[in-house]
mmCIF file of C-alpha atoms in Angstrom:
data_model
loop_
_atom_site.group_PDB
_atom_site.id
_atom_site.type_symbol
_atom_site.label_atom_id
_atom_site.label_comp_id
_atom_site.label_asym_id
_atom_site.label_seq_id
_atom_site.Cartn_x
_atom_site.Cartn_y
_atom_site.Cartn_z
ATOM 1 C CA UNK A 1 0.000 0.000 0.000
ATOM 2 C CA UNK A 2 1.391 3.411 -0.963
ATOM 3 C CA UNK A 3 2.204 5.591 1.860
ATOM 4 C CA UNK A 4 2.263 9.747 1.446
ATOM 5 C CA UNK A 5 3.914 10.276 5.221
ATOM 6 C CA UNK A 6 7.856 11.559 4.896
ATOM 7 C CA UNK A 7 7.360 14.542 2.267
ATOM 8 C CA UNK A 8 9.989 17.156 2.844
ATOM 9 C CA UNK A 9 9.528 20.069 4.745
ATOM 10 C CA UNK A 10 10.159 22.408 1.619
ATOM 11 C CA UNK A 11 7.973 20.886 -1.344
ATOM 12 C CA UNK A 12 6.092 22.362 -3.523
ATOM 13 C CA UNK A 13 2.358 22.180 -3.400
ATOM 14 C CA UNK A 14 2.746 20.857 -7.124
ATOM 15 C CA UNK A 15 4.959 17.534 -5.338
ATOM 16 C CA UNK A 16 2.439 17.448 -2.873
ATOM 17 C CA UNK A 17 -0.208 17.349 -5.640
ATOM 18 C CA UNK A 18 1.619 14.897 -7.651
ATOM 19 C CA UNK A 19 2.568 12.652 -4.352
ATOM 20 C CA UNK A 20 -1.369 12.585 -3.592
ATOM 21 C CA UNK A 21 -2.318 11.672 -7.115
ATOM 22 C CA UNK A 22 0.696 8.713 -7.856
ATOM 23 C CA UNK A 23 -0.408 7.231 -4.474
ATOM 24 C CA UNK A 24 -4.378 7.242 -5.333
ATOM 25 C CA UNK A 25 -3.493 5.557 -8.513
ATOM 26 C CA UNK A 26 -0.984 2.802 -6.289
ATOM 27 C CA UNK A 27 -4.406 2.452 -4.099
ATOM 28 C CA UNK A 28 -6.403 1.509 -6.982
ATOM 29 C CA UNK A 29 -4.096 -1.000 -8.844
ATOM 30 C CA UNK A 30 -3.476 1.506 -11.178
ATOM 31 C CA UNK A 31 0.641 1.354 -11.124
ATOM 32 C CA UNK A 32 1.444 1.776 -14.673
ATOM 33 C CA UNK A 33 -0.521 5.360 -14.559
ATOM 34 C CA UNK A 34 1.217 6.075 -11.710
ATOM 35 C CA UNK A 35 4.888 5.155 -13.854
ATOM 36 C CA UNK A 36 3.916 7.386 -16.023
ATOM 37 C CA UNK A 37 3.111 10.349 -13.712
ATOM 38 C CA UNK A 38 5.645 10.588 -11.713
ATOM 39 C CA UNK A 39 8.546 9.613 -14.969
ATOM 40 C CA UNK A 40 7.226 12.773 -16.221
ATOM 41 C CA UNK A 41 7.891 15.041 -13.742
ATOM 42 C CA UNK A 42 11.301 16.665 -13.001
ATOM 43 C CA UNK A 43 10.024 16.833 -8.940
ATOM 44 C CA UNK A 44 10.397 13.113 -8.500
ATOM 45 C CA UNK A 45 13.969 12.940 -9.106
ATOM 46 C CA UNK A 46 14.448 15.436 -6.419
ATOM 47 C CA UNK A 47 12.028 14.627 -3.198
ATOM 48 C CA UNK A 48 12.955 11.592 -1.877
ATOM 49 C CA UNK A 49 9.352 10.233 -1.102
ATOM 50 C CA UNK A 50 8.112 10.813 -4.447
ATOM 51 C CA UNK A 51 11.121 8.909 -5.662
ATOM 52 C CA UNK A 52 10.474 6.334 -3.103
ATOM 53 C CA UNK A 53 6.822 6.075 -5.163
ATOM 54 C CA UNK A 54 8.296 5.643 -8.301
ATOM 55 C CA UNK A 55 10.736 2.477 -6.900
ATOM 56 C CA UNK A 56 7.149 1.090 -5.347
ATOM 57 C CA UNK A 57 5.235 1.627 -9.513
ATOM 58 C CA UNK A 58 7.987 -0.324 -10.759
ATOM 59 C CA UNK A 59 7.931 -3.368 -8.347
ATOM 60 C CA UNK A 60 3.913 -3.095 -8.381
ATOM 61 C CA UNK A 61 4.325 -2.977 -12.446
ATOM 62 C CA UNK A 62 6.380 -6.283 -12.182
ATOM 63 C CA UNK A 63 9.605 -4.290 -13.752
ATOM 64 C CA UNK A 64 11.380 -5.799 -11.249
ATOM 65 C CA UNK A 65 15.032 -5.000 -12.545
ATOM 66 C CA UNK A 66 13.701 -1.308 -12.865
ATOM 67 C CA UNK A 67 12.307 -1.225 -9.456
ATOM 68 C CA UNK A 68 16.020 -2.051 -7.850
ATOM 69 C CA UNK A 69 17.585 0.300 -9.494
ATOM 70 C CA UNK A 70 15.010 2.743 -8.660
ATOM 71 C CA UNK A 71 15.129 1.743 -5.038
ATOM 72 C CA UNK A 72 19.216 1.550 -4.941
ATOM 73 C CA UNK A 73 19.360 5.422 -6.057
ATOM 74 C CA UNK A 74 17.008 6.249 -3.549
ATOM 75 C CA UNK A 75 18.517 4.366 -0.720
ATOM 76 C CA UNK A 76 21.889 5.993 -1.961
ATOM 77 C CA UNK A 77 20.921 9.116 -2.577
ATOM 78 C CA UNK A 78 19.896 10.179 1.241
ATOM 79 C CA UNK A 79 19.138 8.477 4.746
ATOM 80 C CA UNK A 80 16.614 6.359 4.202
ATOM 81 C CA UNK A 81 13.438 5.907 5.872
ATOM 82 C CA UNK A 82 12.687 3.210 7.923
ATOM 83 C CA UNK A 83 9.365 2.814 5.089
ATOM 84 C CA UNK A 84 12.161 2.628 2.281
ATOM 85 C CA UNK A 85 13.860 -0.203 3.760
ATOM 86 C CA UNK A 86 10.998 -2.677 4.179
ATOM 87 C CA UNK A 87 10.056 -1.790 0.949
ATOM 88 C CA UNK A 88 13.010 -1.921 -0.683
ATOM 89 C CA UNK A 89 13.453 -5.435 1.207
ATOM 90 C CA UNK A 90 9.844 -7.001 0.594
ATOM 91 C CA UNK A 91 10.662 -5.962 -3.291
ATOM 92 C CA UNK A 92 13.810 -8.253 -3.019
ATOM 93 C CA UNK A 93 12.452 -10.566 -1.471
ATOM 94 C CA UNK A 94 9.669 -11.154 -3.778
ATOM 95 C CA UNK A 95 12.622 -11.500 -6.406
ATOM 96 C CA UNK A 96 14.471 -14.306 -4.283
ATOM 97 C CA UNK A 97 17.469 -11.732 -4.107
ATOM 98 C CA UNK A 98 18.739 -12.631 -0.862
ATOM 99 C CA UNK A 99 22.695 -11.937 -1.457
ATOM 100 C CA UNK A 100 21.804 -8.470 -2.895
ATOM 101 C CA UNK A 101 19.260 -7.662 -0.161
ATOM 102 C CA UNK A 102 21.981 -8.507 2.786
ATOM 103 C CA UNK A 103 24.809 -6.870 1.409
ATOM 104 C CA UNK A 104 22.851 -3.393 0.809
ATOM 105 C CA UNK A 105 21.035 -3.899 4.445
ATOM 106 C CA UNK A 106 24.242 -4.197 6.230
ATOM 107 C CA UNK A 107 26.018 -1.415 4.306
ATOM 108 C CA UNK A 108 22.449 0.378 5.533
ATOM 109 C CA UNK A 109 22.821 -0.425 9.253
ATOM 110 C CA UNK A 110 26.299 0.257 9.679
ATOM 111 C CA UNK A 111 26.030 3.817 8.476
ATOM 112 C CA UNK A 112 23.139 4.693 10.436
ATOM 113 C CA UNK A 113 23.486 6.077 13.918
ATOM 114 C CA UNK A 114 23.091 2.976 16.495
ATOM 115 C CA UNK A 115 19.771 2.879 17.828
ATOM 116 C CA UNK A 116 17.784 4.249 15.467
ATOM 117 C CA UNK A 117 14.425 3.520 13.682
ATOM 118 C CA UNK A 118 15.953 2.715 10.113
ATOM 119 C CA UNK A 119 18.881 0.389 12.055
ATOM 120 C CA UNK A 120 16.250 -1.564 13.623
ATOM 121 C CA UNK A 121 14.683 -1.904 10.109
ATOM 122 C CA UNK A 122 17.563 -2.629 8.751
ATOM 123 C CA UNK A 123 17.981 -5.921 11.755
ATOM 124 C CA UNK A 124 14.143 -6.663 11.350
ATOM 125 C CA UNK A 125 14.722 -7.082 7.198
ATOM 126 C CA UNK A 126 17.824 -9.142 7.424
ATOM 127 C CA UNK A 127 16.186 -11.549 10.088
ATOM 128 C CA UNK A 128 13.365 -11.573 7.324
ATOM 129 C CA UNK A 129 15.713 -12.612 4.919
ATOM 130 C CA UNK A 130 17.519 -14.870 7.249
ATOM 131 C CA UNK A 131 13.750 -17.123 7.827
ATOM 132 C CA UNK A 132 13.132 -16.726 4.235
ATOM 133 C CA UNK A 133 16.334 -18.430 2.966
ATOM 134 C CA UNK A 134 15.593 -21.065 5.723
ATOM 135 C CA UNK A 135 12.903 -21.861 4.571
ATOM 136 C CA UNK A 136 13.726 -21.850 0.902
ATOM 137 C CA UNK A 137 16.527 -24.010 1.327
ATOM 138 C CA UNK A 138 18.546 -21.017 -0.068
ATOM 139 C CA UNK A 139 22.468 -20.947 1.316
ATOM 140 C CA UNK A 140 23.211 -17.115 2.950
ATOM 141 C CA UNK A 141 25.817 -16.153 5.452
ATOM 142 C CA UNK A 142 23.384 -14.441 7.300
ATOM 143 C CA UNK A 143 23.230 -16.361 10.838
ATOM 144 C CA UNK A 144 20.645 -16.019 14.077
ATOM 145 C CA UNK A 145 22.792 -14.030 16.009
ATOM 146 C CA UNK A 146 23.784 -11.133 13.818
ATOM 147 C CA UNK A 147 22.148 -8.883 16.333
ATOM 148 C CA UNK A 148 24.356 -9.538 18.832
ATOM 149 C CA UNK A 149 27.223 -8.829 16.567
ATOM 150 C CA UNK A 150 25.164 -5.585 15.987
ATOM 151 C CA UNK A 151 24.889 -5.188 19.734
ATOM 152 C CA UNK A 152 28.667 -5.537 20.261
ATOM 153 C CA UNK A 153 29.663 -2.825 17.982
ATOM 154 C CA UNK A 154 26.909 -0.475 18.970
ATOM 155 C CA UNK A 155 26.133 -1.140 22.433
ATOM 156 C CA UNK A 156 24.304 2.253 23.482
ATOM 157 C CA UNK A 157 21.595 0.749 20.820
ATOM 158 C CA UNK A 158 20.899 -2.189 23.654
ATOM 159 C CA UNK A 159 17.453 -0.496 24.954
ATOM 160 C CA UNK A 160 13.945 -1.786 24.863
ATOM 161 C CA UNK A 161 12.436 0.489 22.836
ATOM 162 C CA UNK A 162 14.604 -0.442 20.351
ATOM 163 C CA UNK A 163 14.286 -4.437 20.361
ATOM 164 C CA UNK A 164 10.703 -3.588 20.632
ATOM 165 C CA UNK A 165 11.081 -1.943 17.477
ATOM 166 C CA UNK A 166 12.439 -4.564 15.848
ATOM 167 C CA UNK A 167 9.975 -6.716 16.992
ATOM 168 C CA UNK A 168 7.000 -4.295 15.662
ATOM 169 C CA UNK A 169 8.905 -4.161 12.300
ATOM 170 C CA UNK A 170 9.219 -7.780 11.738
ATOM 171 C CA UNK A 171 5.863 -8.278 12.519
ATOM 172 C CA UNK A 172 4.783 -5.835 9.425
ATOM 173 C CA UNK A 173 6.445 -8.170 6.901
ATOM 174 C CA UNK A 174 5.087 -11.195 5.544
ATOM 175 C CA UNK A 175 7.005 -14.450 7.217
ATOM 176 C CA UNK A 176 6.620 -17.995 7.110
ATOM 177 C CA UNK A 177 6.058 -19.569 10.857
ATOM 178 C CA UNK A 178 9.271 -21.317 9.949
ATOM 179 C CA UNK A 179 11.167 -18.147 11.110
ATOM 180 C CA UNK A 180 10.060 -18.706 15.031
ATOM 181 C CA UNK A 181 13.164 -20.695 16.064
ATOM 182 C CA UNK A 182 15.509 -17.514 14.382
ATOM 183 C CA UNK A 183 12.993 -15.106 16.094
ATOM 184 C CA UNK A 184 13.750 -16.677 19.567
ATOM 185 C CA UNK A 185 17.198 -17.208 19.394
ATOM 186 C CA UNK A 186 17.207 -13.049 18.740
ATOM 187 C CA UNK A 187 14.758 -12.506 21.398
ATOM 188 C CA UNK A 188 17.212 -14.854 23.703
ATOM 189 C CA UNK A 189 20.216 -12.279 22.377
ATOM 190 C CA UNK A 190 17.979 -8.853 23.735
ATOM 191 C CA UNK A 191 17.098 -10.803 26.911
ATOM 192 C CA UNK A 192 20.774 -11.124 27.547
ATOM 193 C CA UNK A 193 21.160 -7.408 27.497
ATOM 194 C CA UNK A 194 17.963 -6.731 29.379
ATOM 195 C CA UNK A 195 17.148 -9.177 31.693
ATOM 196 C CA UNK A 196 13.834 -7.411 33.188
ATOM 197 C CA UNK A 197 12.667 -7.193 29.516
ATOM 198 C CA UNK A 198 10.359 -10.485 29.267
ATOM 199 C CA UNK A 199 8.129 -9.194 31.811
ATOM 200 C CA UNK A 200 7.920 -5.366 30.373
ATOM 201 C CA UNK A 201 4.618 -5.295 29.026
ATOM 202 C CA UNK A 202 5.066 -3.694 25.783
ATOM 203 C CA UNK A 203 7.684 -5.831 25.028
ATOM 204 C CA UNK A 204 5.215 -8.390 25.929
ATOM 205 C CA UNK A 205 2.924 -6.895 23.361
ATOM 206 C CA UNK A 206 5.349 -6.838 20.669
ATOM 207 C CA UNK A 207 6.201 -10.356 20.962
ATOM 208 C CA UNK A 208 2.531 -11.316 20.467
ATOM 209 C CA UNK A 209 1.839 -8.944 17.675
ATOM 210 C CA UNK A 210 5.140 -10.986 15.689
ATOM 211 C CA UNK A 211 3.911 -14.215 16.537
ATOM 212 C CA UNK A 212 0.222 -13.173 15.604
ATOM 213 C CA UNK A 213 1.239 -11.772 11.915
ATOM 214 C CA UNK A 214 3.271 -15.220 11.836
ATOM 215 C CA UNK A 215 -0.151 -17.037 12.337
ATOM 216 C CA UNK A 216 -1.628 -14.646 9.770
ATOM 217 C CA UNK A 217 0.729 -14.505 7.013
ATOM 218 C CA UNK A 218 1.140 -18.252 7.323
ATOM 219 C CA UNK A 219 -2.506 -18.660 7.375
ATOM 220 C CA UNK A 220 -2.289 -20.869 10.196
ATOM 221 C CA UNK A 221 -6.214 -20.535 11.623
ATOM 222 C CA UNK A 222 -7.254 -22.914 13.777
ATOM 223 C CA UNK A 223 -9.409 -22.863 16.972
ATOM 224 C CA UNK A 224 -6.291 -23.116 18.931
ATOM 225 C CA UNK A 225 -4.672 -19.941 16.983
ATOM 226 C CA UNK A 226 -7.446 -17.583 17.166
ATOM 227 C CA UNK A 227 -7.920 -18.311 20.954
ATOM 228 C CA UNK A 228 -4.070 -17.406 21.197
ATOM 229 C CA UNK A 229 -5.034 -14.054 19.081
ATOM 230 C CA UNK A 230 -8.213 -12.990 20.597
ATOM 231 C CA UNK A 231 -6.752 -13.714 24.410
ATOM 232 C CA UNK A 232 -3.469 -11.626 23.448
ATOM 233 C CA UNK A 233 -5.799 -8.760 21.895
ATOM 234 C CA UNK A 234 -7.637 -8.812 25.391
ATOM 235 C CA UNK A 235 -4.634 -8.865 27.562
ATOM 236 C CA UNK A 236 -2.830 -5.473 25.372
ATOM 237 C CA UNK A 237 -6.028 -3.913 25.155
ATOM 238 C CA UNK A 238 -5.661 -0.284 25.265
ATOM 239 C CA UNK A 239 -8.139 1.882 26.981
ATOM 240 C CA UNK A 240 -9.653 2.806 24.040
ATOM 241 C CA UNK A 241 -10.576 -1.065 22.688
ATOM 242 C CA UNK A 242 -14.312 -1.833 23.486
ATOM 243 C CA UNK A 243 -13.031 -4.631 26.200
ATOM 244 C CA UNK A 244 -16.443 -6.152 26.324
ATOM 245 C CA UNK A 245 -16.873 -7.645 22.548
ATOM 246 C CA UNK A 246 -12.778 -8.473 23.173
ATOM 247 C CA UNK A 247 -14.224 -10.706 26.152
ATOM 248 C CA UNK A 248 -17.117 -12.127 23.877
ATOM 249 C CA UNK A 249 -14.315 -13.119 20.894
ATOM 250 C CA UNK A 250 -12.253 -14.792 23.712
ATOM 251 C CA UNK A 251 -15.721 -16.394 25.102
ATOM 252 C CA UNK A 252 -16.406 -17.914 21.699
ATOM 253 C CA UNK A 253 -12.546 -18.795 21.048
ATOM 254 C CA UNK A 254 -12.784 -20.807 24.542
ATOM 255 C CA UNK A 255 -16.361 -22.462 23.676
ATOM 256 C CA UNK A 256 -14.894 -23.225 19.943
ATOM 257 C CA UNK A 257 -11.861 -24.816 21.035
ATOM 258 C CA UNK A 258 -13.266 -27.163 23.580
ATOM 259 C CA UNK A 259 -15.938 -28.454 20.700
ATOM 260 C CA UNK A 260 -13.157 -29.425 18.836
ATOM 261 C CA UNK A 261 -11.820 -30.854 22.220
ATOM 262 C CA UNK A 262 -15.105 -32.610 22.730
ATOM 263 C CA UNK A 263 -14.542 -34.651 19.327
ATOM 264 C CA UNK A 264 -11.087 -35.291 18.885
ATOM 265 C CA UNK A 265 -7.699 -35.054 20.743
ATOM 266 C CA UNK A 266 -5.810 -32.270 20.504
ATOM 267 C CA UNK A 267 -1.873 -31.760 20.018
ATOM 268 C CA UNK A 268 -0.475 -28.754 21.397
ATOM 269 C CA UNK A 269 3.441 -29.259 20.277
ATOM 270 C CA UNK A 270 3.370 -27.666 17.022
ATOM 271 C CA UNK A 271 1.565 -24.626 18.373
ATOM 272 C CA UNK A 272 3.861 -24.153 21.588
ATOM 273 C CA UNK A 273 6.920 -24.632 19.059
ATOM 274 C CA UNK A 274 5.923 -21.611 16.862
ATOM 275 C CA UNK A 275 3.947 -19.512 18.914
ATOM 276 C CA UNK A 276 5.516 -20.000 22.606
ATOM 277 C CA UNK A 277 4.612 -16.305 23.400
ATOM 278 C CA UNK A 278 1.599 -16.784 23.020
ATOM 279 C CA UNK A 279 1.182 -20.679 24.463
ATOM 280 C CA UNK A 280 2.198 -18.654 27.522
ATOM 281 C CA UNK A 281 -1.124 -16.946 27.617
ATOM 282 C CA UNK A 282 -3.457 -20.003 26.978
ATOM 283 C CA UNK A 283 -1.333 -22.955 27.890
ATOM 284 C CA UNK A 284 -2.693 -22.950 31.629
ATOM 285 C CA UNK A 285 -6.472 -23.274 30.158
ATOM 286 C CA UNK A 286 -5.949 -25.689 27.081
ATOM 287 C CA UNK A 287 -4.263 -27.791 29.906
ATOM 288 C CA UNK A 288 -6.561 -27.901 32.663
ATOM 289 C CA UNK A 289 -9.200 -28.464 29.306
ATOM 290 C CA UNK A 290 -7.302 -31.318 27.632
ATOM 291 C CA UNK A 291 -6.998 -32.559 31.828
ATOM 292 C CA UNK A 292 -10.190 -32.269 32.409
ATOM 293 C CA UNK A 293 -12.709 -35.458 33.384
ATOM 294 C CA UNK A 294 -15.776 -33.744 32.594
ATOM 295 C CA UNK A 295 -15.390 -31.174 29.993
ATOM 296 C CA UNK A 296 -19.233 -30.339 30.565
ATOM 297 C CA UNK A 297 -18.441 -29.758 33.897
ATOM 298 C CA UNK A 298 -15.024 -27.242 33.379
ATOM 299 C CA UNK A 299 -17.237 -25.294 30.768
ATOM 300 C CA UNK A 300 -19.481 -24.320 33.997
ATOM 301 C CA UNK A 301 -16.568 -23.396 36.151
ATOM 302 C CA UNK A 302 -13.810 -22.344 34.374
ATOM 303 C CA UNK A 303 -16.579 -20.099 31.439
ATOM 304 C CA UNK A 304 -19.443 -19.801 32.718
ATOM 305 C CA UNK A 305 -18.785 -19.253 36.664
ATOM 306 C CA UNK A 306 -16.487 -16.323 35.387
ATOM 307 C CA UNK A 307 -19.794 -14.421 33.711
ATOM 308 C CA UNK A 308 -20.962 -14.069 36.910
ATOM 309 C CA UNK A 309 -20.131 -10.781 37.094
ATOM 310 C CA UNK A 310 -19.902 -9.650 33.392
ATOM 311 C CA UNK A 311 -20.911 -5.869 33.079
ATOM 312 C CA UNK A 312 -24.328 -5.143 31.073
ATOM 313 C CA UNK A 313 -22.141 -4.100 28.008
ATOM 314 C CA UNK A 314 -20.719 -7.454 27.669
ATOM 315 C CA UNK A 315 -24.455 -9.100 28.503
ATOM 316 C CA UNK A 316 -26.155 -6.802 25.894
ATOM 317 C CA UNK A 317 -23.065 -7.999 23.021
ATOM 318 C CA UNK A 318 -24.350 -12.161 24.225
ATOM 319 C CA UNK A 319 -27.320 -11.321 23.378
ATOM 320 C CA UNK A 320 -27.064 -9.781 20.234
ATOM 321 C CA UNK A 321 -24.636 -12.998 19.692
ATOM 322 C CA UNK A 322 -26.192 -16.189 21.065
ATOM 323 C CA UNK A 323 -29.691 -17.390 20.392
ATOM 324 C CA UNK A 324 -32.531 -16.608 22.538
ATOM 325 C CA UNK A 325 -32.634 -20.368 23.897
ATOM 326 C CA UNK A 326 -29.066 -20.085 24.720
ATOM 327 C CA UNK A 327 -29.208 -16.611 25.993
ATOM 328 C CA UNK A 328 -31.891 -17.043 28.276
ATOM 329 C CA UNK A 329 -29.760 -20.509 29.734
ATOM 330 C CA UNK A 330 -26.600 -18.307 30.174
ATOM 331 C CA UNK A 331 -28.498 -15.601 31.806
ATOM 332 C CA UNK A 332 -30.140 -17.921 34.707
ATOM 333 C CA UNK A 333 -27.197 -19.477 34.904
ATOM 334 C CA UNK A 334 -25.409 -15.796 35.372
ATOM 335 C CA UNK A 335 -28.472 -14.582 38.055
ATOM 336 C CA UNK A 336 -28.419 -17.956 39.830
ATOM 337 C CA UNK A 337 -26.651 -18.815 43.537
ATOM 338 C CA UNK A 338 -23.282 -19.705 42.627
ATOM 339 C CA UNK A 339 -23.437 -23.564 43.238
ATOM 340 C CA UNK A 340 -20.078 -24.006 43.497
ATOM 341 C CA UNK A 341 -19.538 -22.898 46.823
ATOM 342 C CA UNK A 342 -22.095 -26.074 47.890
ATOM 343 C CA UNK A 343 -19.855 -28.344 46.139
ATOM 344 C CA UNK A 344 -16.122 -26.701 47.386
ATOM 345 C CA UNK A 345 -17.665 -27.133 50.942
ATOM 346 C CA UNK A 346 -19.002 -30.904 50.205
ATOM 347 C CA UNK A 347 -15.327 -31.829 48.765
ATOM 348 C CA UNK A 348 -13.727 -30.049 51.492
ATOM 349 C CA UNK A 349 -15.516 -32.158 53.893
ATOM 350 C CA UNK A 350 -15.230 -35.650 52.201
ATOM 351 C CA UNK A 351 -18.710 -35.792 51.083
ATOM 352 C CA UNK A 352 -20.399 -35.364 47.316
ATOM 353 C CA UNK A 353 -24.543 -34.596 47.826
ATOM 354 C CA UNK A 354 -26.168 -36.242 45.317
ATOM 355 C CA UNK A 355 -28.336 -34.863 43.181
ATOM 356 C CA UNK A 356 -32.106 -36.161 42.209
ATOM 357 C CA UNK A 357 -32.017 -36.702 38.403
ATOM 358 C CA UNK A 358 -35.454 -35.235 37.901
ATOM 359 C CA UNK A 359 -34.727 -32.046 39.979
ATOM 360 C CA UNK A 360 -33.532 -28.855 38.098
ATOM 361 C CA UNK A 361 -29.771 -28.910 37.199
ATOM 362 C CA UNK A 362 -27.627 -26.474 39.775
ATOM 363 C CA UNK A 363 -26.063 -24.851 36.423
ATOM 364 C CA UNK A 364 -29.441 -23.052 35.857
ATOM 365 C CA UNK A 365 -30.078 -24.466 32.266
ATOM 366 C CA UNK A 366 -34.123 -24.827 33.514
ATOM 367 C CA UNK A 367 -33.197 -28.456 32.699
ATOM 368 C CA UNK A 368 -33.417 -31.807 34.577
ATOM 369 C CA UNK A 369 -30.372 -32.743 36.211
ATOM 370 C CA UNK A 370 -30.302 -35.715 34.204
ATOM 371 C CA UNK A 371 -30.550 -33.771 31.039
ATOM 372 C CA UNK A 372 -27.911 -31.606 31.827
ATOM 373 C CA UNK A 373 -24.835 -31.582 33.769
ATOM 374 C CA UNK A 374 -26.309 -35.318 35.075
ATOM 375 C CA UNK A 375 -25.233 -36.876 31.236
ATOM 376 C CA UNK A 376 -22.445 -39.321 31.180
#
């Protein structure tokens, strides 16, 4: 997608015209008319975003040799911006020009000041590289712990807003799950500099939003994924998120997952392998699930006996969501005593009551014990 952000400070309003108008006709799959606009004017050899646009025509035209070129002069001609790089590198990429790519983002990083937001573009795109030759089977000398070498030579860039940048910049370019086990071993690298940095929370967030785009871009959607995503989005939700439908999505993640549980086992390996950020946010559920004796009987304490005391936002979004029938059973079971005290005090003391099968089932369903949480 074109971007119109880094315009210099002294361009004309005709550049700003002819920025506005090359990056409509990017917007609208309309690159070749955008080739042609910006080829003809004399401004886009001289304003480096406009020149940027041109590089971006080209790749989107599929004139891929012109398009490096285009990119190399502008990368050359000035410092470039941390939007240059990725695109210059997803470009490359696309080509399978791994060598070329490395060599030119090294050059990059070493002339930039240490620390800054196009060096930690610069790291993000060769890690990029680095999981894309991996799992292409392509050779490159490029190796896990080339940040630390980074690190070594610049260490006043060893700071957390900087590894989180990397982190937020990797996560904006398209990678194959594959790259996780590169991912952590850099991750391991900044933890070694920071130690306190696994438990800062935007660093936190930052780790889920890279292992989230991995489960996107892979398109690796599965019960057990979107549960991961929709529990991370609730945990990092900012004030201004509506935090109620965040706790319906996790709600239905939960109930969707353990129907899949219900009919078939589930393995958890693969999933903690790729994604262990975020098996660190659900693995204490999905175990006590896949643990459970009576998965009826978890649903009604570990889900339901939390909506207890759900706020009337989040009841107004279930019932907009569930059916009346099931509506009306969550909302008894909501309003109802909370039987599990009765049955904490019963185990406490050694003794289960037993319940009649024809009398009403504790969970507040308004159905017979036996046709309820009585079913074996």
């Amino acid at each position: 997608m074109a971007k119109c952000t880094v315009l210099s400070d002294n361009i004309s309003e005709n550049a700003k015209k002819l920025c506005a108008e090359a990056s409509a006709y990017l917007e609208s799959g309309n690159p070749g008319k955008a080739v042609k606009l910006l080829e003809s004017s004399p401004v886009t050899e001289t304003d480096p975003e406009l020149s940027r646009l041109l590089a971006e025509a080209y790749a989107e035209r599929k004139w891929g040799k012109k398009a490096t070129v285009q990119y190399l002069k502008c990368i050359e001609a000035d410092s470039p911006s941390p939007e240059l790089i990725q695109d210059f590198a997803e470009h490359l990429l696309d080509s399978e020009e791994h060598r070329l790519l490395s060599e030119v983002l090294s050059e990059t990083m070493e002339k930039e000041k240490p620390g800054s937001d196009t060096a930690a573009m610069c790291i993000a795109m060769l890690y990029a590289t680095l999981g894309d030759c991996m799992t292409k089977n392509k050779k490159t000398r490029l190796q896990p712990d080339l940040i630390k070498e980074y690190l070594a030579a610049s260490p006043k860039a060893a700071n957390k807003q900087f590894f989180i940048k990397i982190l937020r910049f990797l996560a904006g370019t398209p990678n194959d799950k594959t790259i996780s086990e590169t991912a952590n071993r850099m991750i391991k690298i900044m933890t070694e500099h920071i130690p306190s940095l696994p438990d800062d929370r935007d660093f936190q967030n930052a780790a889920a939003e890279f292992e989230i785009s991995l489960i996107l871009y892979s398109n690796d959607v599965s019960p057990l994924t979107v549960l991961a995503m929709r529990t991370a989005k609730l945990r990092f939700a900012s004030t201004s998120d509506n935090t109620d439908y965040l706790r319906y999505l996790v709600f239905d993640a939960r109930m969707s997952f353990l129907d899949i549980v219900i009919k078939s086992p589930v393995q958890t390996s693969e999933f903690s392998k790729y994604y262990p950020f975020l098996w660190t946010l659900v693995s204490d559920f999905i175990t006590r699930a896949l643990n459970a004796p009576d998965l009826k009987q978890f649903i009604r304490d570990e889900i339901y006996s939390d909506l207890r005391n759900a706020s009337p936002g989040l009841m107004k979004i279930f019932r907009e969501k569930l059916s009346d029938d099931t509506f009306k059973a969550l909302k008894r079971f909501v309003d109802s005593p909370e039987p599990a005290l009765k049955r904490n005090a019963c185990a406490k003391s050694g003794k289960v009551e037993k319940i009649p099968p024809n009398s009403p089932c504790p969970c507040g369903s308004g159905k017979k014990f036996k046709k309820c949480c009585g079913l074996k």
